[in-house]
PDB file of C-alpha atoms in Angstrom:
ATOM      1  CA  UNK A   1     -24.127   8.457   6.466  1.00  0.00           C
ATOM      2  CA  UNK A   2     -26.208  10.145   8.927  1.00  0.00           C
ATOM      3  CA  UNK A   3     -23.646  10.239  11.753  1.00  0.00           C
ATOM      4  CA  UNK A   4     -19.844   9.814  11.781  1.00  0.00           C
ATOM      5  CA  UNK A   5     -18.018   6.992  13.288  1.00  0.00           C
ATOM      6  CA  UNK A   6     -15.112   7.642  14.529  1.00  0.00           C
ATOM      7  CA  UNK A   7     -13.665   4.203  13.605  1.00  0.00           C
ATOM      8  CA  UNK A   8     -14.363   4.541   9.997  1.00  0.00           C
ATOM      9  CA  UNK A   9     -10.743   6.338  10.209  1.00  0.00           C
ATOM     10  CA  UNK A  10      -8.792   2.656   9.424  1.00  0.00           C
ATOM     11  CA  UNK A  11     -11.599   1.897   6.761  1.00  0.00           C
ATOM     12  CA  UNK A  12      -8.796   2.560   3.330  1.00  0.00           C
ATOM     13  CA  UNK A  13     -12.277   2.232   1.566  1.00  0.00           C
ATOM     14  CA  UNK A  14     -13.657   5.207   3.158  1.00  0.00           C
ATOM     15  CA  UNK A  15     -12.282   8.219   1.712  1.00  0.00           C
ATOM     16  CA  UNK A  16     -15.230  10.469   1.188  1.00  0.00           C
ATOM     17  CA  UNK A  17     -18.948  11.271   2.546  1.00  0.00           C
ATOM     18  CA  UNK A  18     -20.611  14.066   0.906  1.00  0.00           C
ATOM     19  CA  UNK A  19     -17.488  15.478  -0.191  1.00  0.00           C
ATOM     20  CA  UNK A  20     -18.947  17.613  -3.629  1.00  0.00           C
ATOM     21  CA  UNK A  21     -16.829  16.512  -6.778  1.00  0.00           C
ATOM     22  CA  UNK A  22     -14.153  18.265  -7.659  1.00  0.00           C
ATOM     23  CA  UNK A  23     -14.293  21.147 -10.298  1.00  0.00           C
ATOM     24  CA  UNK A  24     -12.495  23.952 -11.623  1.00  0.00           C
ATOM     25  CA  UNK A  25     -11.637  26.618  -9.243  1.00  0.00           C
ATOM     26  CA  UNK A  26     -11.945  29.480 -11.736  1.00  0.00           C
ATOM     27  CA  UNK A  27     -13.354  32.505  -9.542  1.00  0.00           C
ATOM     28  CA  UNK A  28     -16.274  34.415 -10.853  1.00  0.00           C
ATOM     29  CA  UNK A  29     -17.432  38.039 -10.591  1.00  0.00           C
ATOM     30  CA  UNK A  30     -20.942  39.708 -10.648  1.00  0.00           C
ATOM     31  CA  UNK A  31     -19.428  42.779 -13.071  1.00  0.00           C
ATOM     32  CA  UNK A  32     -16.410  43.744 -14.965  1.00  0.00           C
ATOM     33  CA  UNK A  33     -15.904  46.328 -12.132  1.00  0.00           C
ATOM     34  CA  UNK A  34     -15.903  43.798  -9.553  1.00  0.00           C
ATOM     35  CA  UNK A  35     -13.140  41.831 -11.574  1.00  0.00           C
ATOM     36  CA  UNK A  36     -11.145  44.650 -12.291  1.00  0.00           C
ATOM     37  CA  UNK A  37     -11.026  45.462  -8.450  1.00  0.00           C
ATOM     38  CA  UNK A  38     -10.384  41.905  -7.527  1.00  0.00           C
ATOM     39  CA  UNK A  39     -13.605  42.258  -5.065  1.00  0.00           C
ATOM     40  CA  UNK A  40     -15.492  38.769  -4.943  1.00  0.00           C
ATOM     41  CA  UNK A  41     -18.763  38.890  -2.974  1.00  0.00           C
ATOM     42  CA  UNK A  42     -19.456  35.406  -3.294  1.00  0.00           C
ATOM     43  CA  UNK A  43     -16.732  34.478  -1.280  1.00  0.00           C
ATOM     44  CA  UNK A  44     -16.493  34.743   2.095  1.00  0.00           C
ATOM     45  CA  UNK A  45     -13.459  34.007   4.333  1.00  0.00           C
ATOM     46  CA  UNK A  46     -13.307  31.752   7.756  1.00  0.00           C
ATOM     47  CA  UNK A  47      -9.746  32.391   7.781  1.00  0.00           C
ATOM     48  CA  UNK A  48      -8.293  33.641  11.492  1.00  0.00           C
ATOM     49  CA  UNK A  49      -9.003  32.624  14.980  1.00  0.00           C
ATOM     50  CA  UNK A  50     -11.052  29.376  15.798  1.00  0.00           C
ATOM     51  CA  UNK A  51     -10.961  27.515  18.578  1.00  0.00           C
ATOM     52  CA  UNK A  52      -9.539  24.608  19.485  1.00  0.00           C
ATOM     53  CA  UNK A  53      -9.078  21.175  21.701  1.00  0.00           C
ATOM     54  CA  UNK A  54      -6.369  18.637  21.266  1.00  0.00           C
ATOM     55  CA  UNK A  55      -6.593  15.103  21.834  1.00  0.00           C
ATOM     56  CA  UNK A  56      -3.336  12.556  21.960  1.00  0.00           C
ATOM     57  CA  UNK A  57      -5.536   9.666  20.522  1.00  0.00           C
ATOM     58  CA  UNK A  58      -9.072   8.760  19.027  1.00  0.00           C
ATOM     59  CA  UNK A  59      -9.950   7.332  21.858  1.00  0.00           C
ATOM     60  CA  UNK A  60      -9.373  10.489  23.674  1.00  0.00           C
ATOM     61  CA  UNK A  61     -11.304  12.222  21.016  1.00  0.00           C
ATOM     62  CA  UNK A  62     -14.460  14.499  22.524  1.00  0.00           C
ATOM     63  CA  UNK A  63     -17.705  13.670  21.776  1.00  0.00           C
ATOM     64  CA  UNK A  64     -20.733  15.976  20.948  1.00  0.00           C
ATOM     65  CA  UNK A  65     -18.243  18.892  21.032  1.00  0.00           C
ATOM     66  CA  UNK A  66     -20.467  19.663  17.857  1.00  0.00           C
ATOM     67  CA  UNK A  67     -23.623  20.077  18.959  1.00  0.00           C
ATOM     68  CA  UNK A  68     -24.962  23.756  20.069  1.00  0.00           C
ATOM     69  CA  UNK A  69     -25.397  23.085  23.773  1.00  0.00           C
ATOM     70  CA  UNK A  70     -21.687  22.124  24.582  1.00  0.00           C
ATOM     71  CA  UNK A  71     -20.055  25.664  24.492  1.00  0.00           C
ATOM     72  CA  UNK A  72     -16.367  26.117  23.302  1.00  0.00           C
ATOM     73  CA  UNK A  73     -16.292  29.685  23.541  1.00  0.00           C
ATOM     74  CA  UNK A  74     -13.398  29.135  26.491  1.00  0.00           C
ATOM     75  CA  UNK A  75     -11.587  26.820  24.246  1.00  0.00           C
ATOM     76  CA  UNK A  76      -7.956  27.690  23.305  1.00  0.00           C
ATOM     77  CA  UNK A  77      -7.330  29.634  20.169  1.00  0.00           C
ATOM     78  CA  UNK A  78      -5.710  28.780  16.783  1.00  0.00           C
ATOM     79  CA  UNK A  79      -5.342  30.162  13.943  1.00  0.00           C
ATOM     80  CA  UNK A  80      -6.541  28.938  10.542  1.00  0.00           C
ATOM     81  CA  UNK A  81      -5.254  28.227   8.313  1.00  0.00           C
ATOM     82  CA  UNK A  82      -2.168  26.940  10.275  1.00  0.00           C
ATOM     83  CA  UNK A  83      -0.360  23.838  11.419  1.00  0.00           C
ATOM     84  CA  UNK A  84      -1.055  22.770  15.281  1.00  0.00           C
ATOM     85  CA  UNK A  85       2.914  21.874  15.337  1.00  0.00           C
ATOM     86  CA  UNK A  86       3.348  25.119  15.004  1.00  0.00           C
ATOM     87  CA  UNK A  87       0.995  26.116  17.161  1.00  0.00           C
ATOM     88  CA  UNK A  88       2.051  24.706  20.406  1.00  0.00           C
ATOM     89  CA  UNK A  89       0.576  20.825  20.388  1.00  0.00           C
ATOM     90  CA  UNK A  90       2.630  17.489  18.602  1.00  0.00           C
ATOM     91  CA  UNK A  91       6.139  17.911  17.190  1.00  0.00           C
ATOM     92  CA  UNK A  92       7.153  18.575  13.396  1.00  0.00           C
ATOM     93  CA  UNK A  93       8.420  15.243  11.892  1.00  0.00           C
ATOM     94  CA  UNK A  94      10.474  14.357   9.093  1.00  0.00           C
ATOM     95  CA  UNK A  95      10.310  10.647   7.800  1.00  0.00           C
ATOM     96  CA  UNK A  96      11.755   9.775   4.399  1.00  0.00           C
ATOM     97  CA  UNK A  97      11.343   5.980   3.830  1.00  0.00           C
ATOM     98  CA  UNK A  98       9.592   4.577   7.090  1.00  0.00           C
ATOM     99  CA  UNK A  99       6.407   5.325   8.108  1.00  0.00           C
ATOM    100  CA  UNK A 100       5.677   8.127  10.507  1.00  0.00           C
ATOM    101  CA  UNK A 101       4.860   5.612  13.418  1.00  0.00           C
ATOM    102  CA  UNK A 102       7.455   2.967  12.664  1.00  0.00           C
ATOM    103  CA  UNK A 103       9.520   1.792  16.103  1.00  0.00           C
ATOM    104  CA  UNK A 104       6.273   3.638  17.943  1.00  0.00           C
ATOM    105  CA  UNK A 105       3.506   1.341  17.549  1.00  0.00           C
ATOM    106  CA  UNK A 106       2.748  -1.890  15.823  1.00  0.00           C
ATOM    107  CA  UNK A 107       0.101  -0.918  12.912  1.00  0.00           C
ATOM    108  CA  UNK A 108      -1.669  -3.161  10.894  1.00  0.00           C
ATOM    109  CA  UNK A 109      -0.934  -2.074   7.324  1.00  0.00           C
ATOM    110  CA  UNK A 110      -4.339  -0.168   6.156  1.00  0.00           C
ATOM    111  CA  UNK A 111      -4.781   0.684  10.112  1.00  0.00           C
ATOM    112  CA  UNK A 112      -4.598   3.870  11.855  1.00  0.00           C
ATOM    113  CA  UNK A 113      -2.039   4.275  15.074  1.00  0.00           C
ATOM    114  CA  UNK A 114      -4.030   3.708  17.748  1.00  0.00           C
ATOM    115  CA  UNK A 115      -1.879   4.676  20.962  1.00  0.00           C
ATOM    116  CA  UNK A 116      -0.458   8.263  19.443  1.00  0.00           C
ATOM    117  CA  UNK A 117      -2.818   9.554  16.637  1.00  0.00           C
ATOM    118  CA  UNK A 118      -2.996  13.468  16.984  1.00  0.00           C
ATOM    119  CA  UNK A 119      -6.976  14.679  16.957  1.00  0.00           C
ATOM    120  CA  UNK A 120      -7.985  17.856  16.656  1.00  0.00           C
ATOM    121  CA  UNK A 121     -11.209  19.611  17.646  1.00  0.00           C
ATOM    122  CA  UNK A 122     -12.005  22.793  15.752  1.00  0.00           C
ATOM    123  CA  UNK A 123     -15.128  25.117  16.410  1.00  0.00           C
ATOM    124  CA  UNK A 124     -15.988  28.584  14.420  1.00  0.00           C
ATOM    125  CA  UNK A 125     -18.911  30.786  15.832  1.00  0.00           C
ATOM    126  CA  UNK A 126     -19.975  32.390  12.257  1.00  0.00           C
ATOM    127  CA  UNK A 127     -22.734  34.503  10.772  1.00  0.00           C
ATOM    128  CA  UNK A 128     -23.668  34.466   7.454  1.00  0.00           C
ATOM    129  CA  UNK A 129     -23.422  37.812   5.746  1.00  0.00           C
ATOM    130  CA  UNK A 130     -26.218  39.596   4.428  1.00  0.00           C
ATOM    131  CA  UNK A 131     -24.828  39.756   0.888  1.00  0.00           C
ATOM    132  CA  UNK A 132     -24.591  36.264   0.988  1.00  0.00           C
ATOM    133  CA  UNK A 133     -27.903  34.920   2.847  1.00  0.00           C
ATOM    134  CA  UNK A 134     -30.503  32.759   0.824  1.00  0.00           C
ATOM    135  CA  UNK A 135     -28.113  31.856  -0.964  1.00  0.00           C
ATOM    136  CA  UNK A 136     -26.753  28.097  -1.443  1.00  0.00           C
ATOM    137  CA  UNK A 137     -23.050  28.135   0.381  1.00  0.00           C
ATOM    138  CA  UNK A 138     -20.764  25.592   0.624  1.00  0.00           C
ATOM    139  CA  UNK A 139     -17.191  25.497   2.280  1.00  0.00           C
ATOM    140  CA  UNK A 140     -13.780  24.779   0.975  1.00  0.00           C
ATOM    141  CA  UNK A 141     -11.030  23.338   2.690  1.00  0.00           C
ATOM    142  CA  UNK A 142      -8.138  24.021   0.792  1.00  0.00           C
ATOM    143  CA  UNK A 143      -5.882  21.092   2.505  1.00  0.00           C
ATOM    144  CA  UNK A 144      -6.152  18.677   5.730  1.00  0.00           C
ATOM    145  CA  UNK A 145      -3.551  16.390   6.843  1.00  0.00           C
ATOM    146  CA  UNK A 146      -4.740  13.657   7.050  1.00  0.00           C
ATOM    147  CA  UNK A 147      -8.767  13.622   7.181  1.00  0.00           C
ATOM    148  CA  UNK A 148     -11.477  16.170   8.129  1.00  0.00           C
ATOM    149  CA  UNK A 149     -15.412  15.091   9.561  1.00  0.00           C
ATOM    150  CA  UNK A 150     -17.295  18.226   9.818  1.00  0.00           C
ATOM    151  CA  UNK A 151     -20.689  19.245  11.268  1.00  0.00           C
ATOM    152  CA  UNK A 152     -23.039  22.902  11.315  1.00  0.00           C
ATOM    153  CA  UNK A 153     -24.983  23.136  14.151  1.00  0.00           C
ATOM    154  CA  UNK A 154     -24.823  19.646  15.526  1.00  0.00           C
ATOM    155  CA  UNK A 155     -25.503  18.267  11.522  1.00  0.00           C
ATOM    156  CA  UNK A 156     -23.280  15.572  10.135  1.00  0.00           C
ATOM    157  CA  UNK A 157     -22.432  17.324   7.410  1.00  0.00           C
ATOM    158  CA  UNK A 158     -18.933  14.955   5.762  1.00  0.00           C
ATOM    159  CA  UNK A 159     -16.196  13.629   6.028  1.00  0.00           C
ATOM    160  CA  UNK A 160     -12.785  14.086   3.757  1.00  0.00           C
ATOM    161  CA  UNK A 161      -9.440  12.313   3.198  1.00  0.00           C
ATOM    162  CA  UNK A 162      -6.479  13.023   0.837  1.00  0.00           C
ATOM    163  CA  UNK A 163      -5.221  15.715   2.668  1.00  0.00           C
ATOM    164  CA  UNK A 164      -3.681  17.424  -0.341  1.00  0.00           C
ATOM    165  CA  UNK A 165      -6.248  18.492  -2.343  1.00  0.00           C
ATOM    166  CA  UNK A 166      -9.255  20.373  -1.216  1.00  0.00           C
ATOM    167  CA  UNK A 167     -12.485  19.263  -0.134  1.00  0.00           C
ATOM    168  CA  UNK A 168     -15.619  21.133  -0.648  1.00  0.00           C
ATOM    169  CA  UNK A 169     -19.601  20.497   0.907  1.00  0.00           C
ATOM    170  CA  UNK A 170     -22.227  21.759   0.854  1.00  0.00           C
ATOM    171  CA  UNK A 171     -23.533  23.828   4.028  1.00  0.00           C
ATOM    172  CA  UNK A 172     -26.961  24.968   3.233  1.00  0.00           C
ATOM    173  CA  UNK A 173     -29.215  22.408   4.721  1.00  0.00           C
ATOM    174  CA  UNK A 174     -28.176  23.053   7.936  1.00  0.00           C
ATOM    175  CA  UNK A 175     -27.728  27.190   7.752  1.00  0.00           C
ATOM    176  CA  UNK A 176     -29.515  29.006  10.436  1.00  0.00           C
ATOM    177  CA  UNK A 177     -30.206  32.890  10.545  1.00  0.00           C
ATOM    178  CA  UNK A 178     -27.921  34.485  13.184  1.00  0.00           C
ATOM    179  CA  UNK A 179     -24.994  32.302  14.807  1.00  0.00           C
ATOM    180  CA  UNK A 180     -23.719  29.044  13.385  1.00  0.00           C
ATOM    181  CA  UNK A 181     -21.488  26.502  14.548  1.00  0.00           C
ATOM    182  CA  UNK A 182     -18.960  24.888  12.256  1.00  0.00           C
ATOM    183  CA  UNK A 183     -17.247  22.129  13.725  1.00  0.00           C
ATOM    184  CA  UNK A 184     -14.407  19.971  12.771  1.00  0.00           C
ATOM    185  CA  UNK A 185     -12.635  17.063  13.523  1.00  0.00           C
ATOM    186  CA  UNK A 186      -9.033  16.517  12.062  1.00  0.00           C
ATOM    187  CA  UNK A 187      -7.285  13.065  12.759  1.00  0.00           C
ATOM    188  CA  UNK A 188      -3.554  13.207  11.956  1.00  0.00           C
ATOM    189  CA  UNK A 189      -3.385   9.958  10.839  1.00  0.00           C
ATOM    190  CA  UNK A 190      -5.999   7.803   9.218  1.00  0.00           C
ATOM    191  CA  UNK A 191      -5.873   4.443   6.991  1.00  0.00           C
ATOM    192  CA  UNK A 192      -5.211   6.894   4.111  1.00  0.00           C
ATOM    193  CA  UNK A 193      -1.594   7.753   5.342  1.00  0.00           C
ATOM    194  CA  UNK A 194      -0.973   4.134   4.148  1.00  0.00           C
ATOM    195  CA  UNK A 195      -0.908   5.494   0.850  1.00  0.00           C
ATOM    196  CA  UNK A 196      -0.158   8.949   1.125  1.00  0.00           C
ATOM    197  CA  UNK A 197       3.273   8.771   2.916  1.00  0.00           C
ATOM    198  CA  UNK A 198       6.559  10.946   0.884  1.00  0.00           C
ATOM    199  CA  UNK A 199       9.539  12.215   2.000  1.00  0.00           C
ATOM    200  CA  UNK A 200       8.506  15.516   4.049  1.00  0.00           C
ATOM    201  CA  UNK A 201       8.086  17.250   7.580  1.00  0.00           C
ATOM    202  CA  UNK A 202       4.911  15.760   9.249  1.00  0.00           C
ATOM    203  CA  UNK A 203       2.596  19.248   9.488  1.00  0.00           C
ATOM    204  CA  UNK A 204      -1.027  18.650  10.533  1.00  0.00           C
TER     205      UNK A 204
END
């Protein structure tokens, strides 16, 4: 896919665009010095303060938040990693053996709530550091409940469900020298909570 669509969220077939396959996580250092000092330069963290919009619904969901010209420097901050329930937006929920939605809305089974589906928008203003530039880069998200699409600098870049594991791409395509802008969408519930539901407290 070129583009995401929104609605592909209720597709139980859709689980992955341009997600890279999943490998061993062994880290790696440049020298035994490196290792024994637990410094790893070809790492580098996003971790801490992005910002953030929240949406009740898809349908409320923003559009072309990703793209450069639509600034979210004002947006509210959150910090990442981090559960918005936790944060200030939606409610911690524990369900054991009914879905999270059941006596809420009517779902189709293998459809997404439609009325009360959590979204939310994520934006980090990032530069590349000089140890690290030319280099091919990806990003790891190390878990996303329920489903992740994510852009760079207005680039469709994937999209991610199975909220549990991590889910890695690949970012250099769309790197730029200077300022970049990661962007991420994070639905709360998608047709993949069909078959992901336990007995736990809801976090997104």
């Amino acid at each position: 896919m070129t583009a995401f669509d929104i609605q592909k969220i209720n597709d139980l077939s859709f689980f992955a665009d341009n997600r890279l396959p999943a490998h061993s996580d062994h880290h790696a250092y440049p020298t035994r010095q490196a290792t024994l000092a637990g410094e790893d330069p070809f790492r580098h963290s996003l971790n801490g303060l992005w910002k953030f919009a929240y949406a009740d619904s898809p349908a409320e969901a923003m559009t072309g938040f990703e793209q450069l010209d639509y600034d979210c420097h004002e947006w509210s901050d959150i910090r990442v990693p981090g559960s918005i329930q936790t944060q200030g937006y939606d409610h911690p929920q524990y369900v054991n053996v009914q879905y999270p939605w059941d006596g809420k809305e009517m779902v189709q089974p293998g459809q997404a709530p439609q009325r009360f589906n959590p979204v939310g928008h994520y934006v980090s203003y990032f530069s590349v550091p000089e140890h690290l530039a030319g280099k091919p880069l990806c990003i790891s998200f190390q878990g996303v409940e329920s489903a992740l699409a994510l852009w760079l600098n207005g680039h469709y870049v994937g999209y991610s469900t199975d909220g549990f594991t991590p889910a890695e791409f690949d970012l250099t395509p769309y790197l730029t020298t200077g300022e970049n802008k990661l962007a991420v969408q994070v639905f709360k519930w998608t047709a993949a909570s069909w078959v992901e539901d336990q007995d736990f407290f809801r976090f997104s």
